[in-house]
Short mmCIF file of C-alpha atoms in Angstrom, two decimals:
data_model
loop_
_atom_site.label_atom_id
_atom_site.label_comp_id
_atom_site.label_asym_id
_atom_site.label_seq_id
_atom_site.Cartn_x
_atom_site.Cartn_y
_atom_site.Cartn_z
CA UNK A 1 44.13 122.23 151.38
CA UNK A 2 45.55 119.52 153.64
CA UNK A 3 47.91 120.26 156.80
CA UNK A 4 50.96 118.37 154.53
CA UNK A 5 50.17 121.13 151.71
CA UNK A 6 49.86 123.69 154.32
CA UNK A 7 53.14 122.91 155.48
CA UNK A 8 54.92 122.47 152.37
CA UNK A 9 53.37 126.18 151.26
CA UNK A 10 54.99 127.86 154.89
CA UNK A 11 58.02 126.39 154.83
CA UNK A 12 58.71 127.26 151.19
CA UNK A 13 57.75 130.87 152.16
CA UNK A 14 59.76 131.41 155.04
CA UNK A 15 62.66 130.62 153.14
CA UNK A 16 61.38 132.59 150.76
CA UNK A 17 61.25 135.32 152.95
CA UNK A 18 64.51 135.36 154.23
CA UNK A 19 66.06 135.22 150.79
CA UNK A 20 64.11 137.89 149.37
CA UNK A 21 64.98 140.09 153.11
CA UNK A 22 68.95 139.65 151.77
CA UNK A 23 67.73 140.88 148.29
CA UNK A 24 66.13 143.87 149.83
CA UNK A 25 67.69 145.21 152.68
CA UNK A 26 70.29 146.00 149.91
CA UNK A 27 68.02 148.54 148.26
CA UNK A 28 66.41 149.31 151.61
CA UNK A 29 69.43 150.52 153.38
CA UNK A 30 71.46 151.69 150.14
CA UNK A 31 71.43 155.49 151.35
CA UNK A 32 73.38 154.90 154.37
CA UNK A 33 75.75 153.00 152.86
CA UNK A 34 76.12 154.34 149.48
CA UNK A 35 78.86 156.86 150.44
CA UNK A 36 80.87 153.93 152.82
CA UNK A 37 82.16 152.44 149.67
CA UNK A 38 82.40 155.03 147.10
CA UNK A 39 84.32 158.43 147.36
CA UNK A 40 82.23 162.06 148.88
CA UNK A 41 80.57 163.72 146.20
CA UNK A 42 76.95 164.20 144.65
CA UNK A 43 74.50 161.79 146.82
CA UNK A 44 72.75 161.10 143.64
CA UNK A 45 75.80 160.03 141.83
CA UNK A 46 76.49 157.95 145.07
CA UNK A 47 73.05 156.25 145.07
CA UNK A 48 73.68 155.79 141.17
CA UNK A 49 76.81 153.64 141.81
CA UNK A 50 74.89 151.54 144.51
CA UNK A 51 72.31 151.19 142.28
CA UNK A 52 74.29 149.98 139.89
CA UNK A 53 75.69 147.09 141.47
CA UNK A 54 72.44 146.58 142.35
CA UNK A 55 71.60 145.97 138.81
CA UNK A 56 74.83 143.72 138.24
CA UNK A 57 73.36 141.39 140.67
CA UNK A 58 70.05 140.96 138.04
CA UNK A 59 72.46 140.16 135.30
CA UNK A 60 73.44 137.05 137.13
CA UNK A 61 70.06 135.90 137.55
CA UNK A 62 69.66 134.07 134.52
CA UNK A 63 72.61 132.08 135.31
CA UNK A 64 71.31 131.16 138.37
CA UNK A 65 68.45 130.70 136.78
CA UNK A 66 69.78 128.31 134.19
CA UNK A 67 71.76 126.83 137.23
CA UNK A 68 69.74 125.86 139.41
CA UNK A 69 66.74 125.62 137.32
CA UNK A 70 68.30 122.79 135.79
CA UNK A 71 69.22 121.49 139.63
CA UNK A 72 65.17 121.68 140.11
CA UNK A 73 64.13 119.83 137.67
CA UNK A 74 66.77 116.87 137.59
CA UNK A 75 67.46 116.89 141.67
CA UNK A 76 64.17 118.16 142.65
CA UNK A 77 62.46 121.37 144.02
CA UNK A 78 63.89 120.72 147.47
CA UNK A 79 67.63 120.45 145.99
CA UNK A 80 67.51 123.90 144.43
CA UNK A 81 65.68 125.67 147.18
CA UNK A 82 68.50 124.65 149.89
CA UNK A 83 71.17 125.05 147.98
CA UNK A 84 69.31 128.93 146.73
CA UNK A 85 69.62 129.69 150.41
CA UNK A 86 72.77 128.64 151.47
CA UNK A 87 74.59 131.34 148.41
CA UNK A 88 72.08 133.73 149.70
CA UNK A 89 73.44 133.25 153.40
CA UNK A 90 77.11 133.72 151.79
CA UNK A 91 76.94 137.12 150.22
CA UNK A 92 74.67 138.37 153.36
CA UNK A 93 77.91 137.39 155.52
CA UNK A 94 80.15 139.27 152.85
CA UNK A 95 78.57 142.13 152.75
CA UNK A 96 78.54 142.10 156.30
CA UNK A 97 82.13 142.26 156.79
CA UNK A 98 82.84 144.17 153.24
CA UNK A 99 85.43 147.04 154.75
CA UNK A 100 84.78 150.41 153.64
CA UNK A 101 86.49 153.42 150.88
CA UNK A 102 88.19 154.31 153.95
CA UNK A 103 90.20 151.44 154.75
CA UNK A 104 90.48 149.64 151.59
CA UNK A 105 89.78 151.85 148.81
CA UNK A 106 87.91 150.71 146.05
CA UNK A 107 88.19 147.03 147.09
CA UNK A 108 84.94 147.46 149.54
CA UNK A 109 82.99 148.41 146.40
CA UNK A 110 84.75 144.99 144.71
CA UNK A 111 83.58 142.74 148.07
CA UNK A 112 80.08 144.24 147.69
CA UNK A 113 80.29 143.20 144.03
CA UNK A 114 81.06 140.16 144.32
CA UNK A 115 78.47 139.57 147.51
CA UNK A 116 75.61 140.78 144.74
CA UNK A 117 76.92 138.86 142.17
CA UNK A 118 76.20 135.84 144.86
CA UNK A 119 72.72 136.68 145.11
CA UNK A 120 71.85 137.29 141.93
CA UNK A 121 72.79 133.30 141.23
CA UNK A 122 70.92 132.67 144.49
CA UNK A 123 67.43 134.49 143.88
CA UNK A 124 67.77 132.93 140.10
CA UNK A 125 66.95 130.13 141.24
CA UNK A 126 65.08 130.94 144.04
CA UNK A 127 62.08 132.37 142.52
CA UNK A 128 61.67 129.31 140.17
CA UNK A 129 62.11 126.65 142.70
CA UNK A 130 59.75 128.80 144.91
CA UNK A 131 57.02 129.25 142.03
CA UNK A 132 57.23 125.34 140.77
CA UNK A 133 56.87 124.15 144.10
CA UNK A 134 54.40 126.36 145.67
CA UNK A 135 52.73 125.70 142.75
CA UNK A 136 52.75 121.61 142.30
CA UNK A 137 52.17 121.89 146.60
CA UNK A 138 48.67 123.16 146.10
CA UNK A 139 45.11 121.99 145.41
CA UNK A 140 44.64 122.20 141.76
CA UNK A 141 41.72 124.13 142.19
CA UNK A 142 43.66 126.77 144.69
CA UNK A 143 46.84 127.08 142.99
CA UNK A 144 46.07 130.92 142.05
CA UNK A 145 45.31 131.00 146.21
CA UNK A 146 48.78 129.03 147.45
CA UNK A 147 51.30 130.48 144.78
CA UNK A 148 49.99 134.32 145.98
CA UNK A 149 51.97 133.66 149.29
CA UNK A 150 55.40 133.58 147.03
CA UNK A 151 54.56 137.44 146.98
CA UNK A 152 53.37 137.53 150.26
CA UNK A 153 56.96 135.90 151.37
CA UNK A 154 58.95 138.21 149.20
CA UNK A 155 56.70 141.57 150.42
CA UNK A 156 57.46 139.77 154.18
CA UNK A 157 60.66 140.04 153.82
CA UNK A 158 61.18 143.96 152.64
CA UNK A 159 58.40 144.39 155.44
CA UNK A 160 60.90 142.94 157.97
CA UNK A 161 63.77 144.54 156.55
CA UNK A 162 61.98 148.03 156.35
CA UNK A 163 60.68 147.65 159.64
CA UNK A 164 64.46 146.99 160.98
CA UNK A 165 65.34 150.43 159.26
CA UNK A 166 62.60 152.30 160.83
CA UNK A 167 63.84 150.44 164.48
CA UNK A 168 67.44 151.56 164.03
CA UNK A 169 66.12 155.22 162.73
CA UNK A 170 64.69 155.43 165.95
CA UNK A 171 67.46 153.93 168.09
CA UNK A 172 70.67 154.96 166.58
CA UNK A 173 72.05 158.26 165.57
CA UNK A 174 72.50 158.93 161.65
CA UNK A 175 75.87 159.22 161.88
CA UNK A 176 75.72 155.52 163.64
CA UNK A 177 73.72 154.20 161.02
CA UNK A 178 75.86 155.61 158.13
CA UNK A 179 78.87 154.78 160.08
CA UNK A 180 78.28 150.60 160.87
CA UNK A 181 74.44 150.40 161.35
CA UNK A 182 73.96 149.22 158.00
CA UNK A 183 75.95 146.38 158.65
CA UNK A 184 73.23 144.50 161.39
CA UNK A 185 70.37 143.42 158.58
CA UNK A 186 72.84 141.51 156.68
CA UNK A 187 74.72 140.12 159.60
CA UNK A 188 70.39 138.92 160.59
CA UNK A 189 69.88 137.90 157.37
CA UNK A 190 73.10 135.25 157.34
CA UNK A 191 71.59 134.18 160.50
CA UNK A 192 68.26 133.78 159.00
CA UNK A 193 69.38 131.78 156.25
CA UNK A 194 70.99 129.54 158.22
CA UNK A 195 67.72 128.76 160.42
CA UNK A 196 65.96 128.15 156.86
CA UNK A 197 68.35 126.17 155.19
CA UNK A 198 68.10 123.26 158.33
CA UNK A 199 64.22 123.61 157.47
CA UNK A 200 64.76 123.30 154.09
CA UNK A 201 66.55 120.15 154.25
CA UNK A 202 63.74 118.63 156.01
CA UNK A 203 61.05 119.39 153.67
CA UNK A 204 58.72 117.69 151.67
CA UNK A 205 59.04 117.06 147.66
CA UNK A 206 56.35 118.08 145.99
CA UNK A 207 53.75 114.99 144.32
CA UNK A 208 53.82 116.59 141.04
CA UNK A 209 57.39 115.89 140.95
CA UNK A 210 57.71 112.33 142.60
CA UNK A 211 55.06 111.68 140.31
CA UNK A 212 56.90 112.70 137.36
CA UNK A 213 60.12 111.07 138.35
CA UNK A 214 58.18 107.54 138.64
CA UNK A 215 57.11 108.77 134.95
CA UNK A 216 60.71 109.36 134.04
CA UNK A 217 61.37 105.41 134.90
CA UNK A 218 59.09 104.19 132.25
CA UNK A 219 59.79 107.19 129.44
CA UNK A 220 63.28 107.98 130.24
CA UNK A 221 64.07 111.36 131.63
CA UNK A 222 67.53 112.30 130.10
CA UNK A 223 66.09 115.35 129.02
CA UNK A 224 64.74 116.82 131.85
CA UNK A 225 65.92 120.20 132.80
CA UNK A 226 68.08 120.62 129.83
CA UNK A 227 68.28 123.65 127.23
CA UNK A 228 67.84 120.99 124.77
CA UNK A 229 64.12 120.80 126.46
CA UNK A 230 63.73 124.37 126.69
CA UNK A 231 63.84 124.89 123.72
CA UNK A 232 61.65 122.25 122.77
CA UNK A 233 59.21 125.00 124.73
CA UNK A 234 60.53 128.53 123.31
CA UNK A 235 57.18 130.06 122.82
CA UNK A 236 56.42 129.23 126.18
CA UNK A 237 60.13 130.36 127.36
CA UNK A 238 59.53 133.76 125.31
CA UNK A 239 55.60 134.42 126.88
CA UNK A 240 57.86 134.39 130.13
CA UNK A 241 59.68 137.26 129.01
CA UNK A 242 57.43 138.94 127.46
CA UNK A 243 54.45 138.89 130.11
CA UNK A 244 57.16 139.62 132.77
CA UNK A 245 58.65 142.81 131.34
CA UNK A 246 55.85 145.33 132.64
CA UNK A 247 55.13 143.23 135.77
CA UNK A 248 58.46 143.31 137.01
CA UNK A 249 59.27 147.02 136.32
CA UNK A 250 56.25 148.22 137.73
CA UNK A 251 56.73 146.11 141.22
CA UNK A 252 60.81 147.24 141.44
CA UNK A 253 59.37 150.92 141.28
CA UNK A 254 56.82 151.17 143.81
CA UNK A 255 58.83 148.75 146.14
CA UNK A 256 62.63 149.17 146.16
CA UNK A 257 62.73 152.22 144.40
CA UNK A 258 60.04 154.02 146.16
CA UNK A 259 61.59 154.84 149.49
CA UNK A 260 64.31 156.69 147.59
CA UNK A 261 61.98 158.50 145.34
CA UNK A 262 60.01 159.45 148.00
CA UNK A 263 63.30 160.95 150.05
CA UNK A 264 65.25 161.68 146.72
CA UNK A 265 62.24 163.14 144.34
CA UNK A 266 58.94 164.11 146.80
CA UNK A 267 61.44 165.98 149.18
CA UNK A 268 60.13 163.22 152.30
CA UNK A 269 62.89 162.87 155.24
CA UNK A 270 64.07 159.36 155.10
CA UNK A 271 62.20 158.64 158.10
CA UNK A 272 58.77 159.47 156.47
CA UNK A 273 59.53 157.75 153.44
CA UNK A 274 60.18 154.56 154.78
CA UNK A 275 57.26 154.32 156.67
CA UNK A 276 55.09 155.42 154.25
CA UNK A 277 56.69 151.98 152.09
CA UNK A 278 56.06 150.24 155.07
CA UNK A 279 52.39 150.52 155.74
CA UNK A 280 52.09 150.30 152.10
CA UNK A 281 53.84 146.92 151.75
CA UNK A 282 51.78 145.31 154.71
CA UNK A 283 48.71 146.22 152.69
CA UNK A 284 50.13 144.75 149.56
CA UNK A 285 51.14 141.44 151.48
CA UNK A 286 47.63 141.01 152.58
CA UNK A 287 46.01 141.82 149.21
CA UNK A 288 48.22 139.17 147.58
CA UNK A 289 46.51 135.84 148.75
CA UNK A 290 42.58 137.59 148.06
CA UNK A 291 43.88 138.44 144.31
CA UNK A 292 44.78 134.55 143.92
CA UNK A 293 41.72 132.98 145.28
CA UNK A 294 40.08 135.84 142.70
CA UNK A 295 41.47 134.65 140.27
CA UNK A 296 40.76 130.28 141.36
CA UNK A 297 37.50 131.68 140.59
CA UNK A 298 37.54 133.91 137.43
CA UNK A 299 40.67 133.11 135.78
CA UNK A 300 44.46 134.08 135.39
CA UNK A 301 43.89 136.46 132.54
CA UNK A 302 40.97 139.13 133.56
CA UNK A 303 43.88 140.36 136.50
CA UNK A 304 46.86 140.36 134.56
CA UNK A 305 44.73 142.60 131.96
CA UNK A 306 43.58 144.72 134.28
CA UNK A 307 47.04 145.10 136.30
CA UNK A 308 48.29 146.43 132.58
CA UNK A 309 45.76 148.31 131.83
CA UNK A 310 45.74 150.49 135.23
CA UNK A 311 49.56 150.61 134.81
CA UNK A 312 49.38 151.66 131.83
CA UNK A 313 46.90 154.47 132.41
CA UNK A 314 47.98 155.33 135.95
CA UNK A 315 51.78 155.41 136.17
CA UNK A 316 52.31 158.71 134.91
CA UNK A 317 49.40 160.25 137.17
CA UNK A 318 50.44 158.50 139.80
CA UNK A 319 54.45 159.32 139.88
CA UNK A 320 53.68 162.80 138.72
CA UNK A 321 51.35 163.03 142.22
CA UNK A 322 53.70 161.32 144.52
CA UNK A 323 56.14 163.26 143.54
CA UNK A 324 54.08 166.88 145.07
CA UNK A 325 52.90 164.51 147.88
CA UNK A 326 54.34 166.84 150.13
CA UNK A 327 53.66 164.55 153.48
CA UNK A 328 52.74 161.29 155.12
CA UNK A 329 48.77 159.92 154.26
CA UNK A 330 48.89 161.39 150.47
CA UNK A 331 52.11 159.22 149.74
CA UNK A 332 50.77 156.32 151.43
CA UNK A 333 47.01 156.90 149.47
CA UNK A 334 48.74 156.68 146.44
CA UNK A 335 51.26 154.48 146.66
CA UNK A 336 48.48 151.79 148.04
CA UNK A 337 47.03 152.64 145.00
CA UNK A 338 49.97 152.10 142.59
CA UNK A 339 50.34 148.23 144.61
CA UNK A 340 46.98 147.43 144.29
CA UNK A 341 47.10 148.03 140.59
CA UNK A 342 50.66 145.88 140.67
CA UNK A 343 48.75 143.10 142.49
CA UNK A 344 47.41 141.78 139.55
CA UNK A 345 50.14 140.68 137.91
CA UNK A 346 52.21 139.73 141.48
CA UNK A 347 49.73 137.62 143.15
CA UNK A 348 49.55 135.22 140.19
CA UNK A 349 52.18 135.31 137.82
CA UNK A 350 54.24 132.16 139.74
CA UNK A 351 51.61 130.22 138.73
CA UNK A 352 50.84 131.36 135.60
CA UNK A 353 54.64 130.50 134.08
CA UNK A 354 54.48 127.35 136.15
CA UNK A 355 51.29 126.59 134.52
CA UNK A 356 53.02 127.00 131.12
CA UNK A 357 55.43 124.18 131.37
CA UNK A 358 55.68 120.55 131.78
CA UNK A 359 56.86 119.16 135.22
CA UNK A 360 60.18 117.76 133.76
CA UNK A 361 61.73 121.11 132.18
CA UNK A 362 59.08 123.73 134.67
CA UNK A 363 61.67 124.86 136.74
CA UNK A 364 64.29 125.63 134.39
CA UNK A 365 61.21 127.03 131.77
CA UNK A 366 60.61 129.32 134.34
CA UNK A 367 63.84 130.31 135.50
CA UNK A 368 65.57 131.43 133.10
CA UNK A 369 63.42 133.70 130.77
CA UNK A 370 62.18 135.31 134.42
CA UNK A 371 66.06 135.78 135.24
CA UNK A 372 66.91 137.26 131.67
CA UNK A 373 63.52 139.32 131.90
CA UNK A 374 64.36 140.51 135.46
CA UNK A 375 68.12 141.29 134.19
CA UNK A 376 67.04 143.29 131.44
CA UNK A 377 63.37 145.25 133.25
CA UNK A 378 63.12 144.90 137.01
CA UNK A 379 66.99 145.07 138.04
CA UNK A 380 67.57 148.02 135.73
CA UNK A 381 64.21 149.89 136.95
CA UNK A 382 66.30 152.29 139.61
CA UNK A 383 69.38 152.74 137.76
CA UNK A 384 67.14 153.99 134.81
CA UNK A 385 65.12 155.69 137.21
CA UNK A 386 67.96 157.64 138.93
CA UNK A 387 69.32 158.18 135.33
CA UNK A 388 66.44 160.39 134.04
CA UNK A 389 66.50 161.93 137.45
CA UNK A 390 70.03 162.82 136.76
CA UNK A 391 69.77 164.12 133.57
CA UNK A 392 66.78 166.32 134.39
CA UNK A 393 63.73 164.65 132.95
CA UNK A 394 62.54 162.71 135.57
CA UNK A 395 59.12 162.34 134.01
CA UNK A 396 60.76 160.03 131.42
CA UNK A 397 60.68 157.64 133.88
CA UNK A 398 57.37 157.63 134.39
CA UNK A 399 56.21 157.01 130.34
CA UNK A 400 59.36 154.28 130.51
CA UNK A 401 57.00 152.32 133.25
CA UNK A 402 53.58 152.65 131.23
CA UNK A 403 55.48 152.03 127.70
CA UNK A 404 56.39 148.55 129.42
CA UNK A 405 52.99 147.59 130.57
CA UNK A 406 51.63 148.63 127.49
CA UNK A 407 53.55 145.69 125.89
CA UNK A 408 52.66 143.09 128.46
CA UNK A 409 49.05 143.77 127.90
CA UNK A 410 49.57 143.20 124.46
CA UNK A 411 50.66 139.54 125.72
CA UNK A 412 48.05 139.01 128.31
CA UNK A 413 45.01 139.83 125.75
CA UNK A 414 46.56 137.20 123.04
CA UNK A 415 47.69 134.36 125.91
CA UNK A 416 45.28 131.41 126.32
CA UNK A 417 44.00 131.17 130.15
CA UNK A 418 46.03 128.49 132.33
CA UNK A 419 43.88 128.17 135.35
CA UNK A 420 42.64 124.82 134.35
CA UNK A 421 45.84 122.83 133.04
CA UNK A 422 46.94 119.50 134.71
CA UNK A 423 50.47 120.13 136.33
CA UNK A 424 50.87 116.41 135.83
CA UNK A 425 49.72 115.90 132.41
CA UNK A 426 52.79 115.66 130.16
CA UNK A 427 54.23 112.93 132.14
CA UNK A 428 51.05 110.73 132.52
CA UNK A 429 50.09 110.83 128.83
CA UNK A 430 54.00 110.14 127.95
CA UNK A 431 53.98 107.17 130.23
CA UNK A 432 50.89 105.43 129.02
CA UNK A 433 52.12 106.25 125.31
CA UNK A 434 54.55 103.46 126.20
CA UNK A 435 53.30 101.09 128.13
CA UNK A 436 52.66 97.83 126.21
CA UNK A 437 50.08 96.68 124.64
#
C-alpha cells in the first residue's frame, strides 16, 4: 500500500482508538464505580445496575447507526467519523463530572445515563464509518490486511485503558480509586478526543467515495444513504445481523466481561484479573492484522467458519476452565485461547459487511443492522452474563455463547465469499448504463 493509504488507515485508527478507549474504560473501571452511583448493597446487584446502563448505551446504537450512517454516505466517511468523535468526547466529559449517590441521589445514575446514551449514538456510527473507510482506503487485494487494524484500534484502546487501571492499582489506594480515581480515564479520554477530532478534520476522503460521488453527477444520487436504499439491500442488511450475532457475543465476553468474571466468578483479585486481560488483549491486537492478510490469501469465509466452529465447540470448556483457573498463566493460557478462536470473525468482519454493499448506501448498510445486532447480542452479553450468575446457573451462560455461534456458522457456510468484489462497481456500471449513445 502507498504512504497516502498508509496514512488514511492510521489516522482512521487512532480515532478509532480513542473512541473505542471511552467505550471501554466504562466496562473496565465499572467495579470501582458501580457502588458511587447506586445505593450499598450486594456488589453483584451493583455491577448488575452498571451493567445495565451499559447495555442501554447498545440500544442507541442503531440510531446512531441509522444517523450517521446516513451522514457517511451522503456527506462522506470523513463527515461521520468527526462528528462520531466529537459525541464521544461529550459523554467522556459527562461522565467525568457525573456527581455521585452521595450528593445527588439517583441523579448521578441519570448523568451517567444520559453520558452512555451519548456514546451509544457515537460508536453507531463509528464502527461503520471506520469499517467503510478503512475498507475503500486499502489495496483491493489487502483489504482483509488494512480493515484488521479497525480491531487492532478498538483492542488499542481497552489495552490503554486497562493498562491505566493497572497504573492507578499500583499508585493509588482502593479507597482512592473507588472514591474519585475512576474519574481520570474519562477526563483522558475527552482530552483524547479532542486531539483526534483536529486530525480528523484534516483527513483524506476515501477514492471509492469521490469516485462514487463523480458517479452520482451523471446517475443522480438522491438515494444514497436512505432507508429507501436499504432496503433495496435487505438480504444483505439481514446477513449483517445474522453473521454478527455470535461474533459479537463471543468478543464482549472474553473482552469487557472477562476482567469481572475473572474477579467476580474464578475468585482472581482485581489486580490479577486485569492483567491477565491485559497481556491477553496485546496478543489479540497483534494477531488481528496476520488473520487479515490470511485471509487476502485464502478467503473471508474458511476464518469466519472456523471462528464458529471453535466457539461453538470451545466456549463451554473454556468458561467452565477459567472459571477453576485458580491463578495468573492458566487464565491467561486460556483466555489467549478463547481470542484466538474470536479472531476469526474480528479481524475481518469490517470488511466483509463493507464488501456486501454498494458505495452509495455501504455505510448506512452496515451501520445499522451491526447497531441493532450489537443492541440485541454484544451489549446485552454481561447483563445476561451477570444474570445467570445471579440466579445460580452460571453455566447457562456459557451454552447461551455457543448456541449463538452455532447460528452464525449456519450463515457463514451458506454466504458467498466477498474477497474478490469491486468496492466501486455499482457506481461505474450505473454510470456507463447512462451515458449516451
Amino acid at each position: 500500500m502507498g504512504r497516502e493509504q498508509w496514512k488514511k488507515i492510521l489516522v482512521g485508527s487512532a480515532g478509532n482508538m480513542v473512541e473505542w478507549f471511552d467505550w471501554f474504560v466504562y466496562a473496565s473501571f465499572a467495579t470501582y464505580f458501580a457502588g458511587a452511583f447506586f445505593p450499598d448493597g450486594n456488589p453483584t446487584a451493583q455491577l448488575m445496575n452498571t451493567a445495565g446502563i451499559f447495555a442501554v448505551g447498545f440500544f442507541m446504537r442503531p440510531v446512531g447507526g441509522w444517523l450517521l450512517g446516513r451522514v457517511g454516505d451522503r456527506k462522506g466517511r470523513k463527515a461521520a467519523l468527526t462528528l462520531t468523535v466529537t459525541l464521544m468526547s461529550a459523554s467522556a466529559v459527562l461522565i467525568a463530572i457525573a456527581p455521585t449517590y452521595a450528593v445527588a441521589g439517583y441523579g448521578g445514575a441519570v448523568v451517567l445515563l444520559v453520558a452512555r446514551l451519548l456514546q451509544g449514538l457515537s460508536v453507531g456510527g463509528e464502527y461503520a464509518a471506520s469499517a467503510t473507510y478503512l475498507t475503500e482506503a486499502s489495496d483491493p487485494k489487502r483489504r482483509g490486511f488494512a480493515s484488521s487494524f479497525q480491531y487492532v484500534s478498538m483492542t488499542a484502546g481497552q489495552i490503554v485503558g486497562l493498562g491505566l487501571l493497572i497504573v492507578l492499582q499500583r499508585t493509588l489506594s482502593d479507597d482512592a480509586l473507588h472514591g474519585w480515581g475512576w474519574r481520570i480515564p474519562f477526563v483522558i479520554g475527552a482530552l483524547g478526543a479532542a486531539i483526534i477530532f483536529y486530525l480528523r478534520r484534516n483527513m483524506l476522503e476515501t477514492e471509492v467515495y469521490e469516485e462514487s460521488a463523480d458517479a452520482d453527477a451523471t446517475v443522480g444520487g438522491d438515494d444514497k444513504g436512505t432507508m429507501k436504499a436499504l432496503w433495496a439491500h435487505r438480504r444483505e442488511a439481514f446477513l449483517v445481523v445474522a453473521l454478527t450475532m455470535g461474533g459479537t457475543v463471543a468478543y464482549y465476553t472474553y473482552t469487557t466481561y472477562l476482567t469481572k468474571y475473572l474477579s467476580n466468578s474464578a475468585g482472581l483479585s482485581k489486580e490479577t484479573a486485569t492483567l491477565v486481560s491485559f497481556c491477553a488483549l496485546v496478543v489479540f491486537a497483534c494477531i488481528q492484522p496476520l488473520a487479515g492478510a490470511l485471509s487476502d490469501r485464502i478467503g473471508r469465509r474458511p476464518l469466519l467458519i472456523t471462528f464458529a466452529v471453535g466457539s461453538t465447540f470451545l466456549t463451554v470448556p473454556i468458561m467452565t476452565l477459567l472459571q477453576h483457573a485458580g491463578s495468573f498463566w492458566p487464565a491467561l493460557g486460556l483466555s489467549l485461547l478463547a481470542l484466538v478462536v474470536v479472531t476469526g470473525y474480528t479481524s475481518i468482519n469490517a470488511c466483509v459487511k463493507a464488501e456486501l454493499f454498494p458505495t452509495g448506501i455501504r455505510a448506512l448498510g452496515v451501520a445499522l443492522p451491526y447497531a441493532l445486532a450489537n443492541a440485541l447480542f454484544g451489549g446485552t452479553a454481561e447483563y445476561v452474563a451477570l444474570w445467570f450468575k445471579d440466579g445460580g446457573i452460571e453455566s447457562g451462560f456459557y451454552w447461551y455463547v455457543a448456541g449463538c455461534a452455532a447460528v452464525s456458522l449456519i450463515v457463514y457456510l451458506t454466504m458467498r465469499e466477498t474477497r474478490d468484489i469491486d468496492l466501486g462497481r455499482v457506481q461505474r456500471a450505473g454510470a456507463a448504463q447512462e451515458q449516451p449513445a
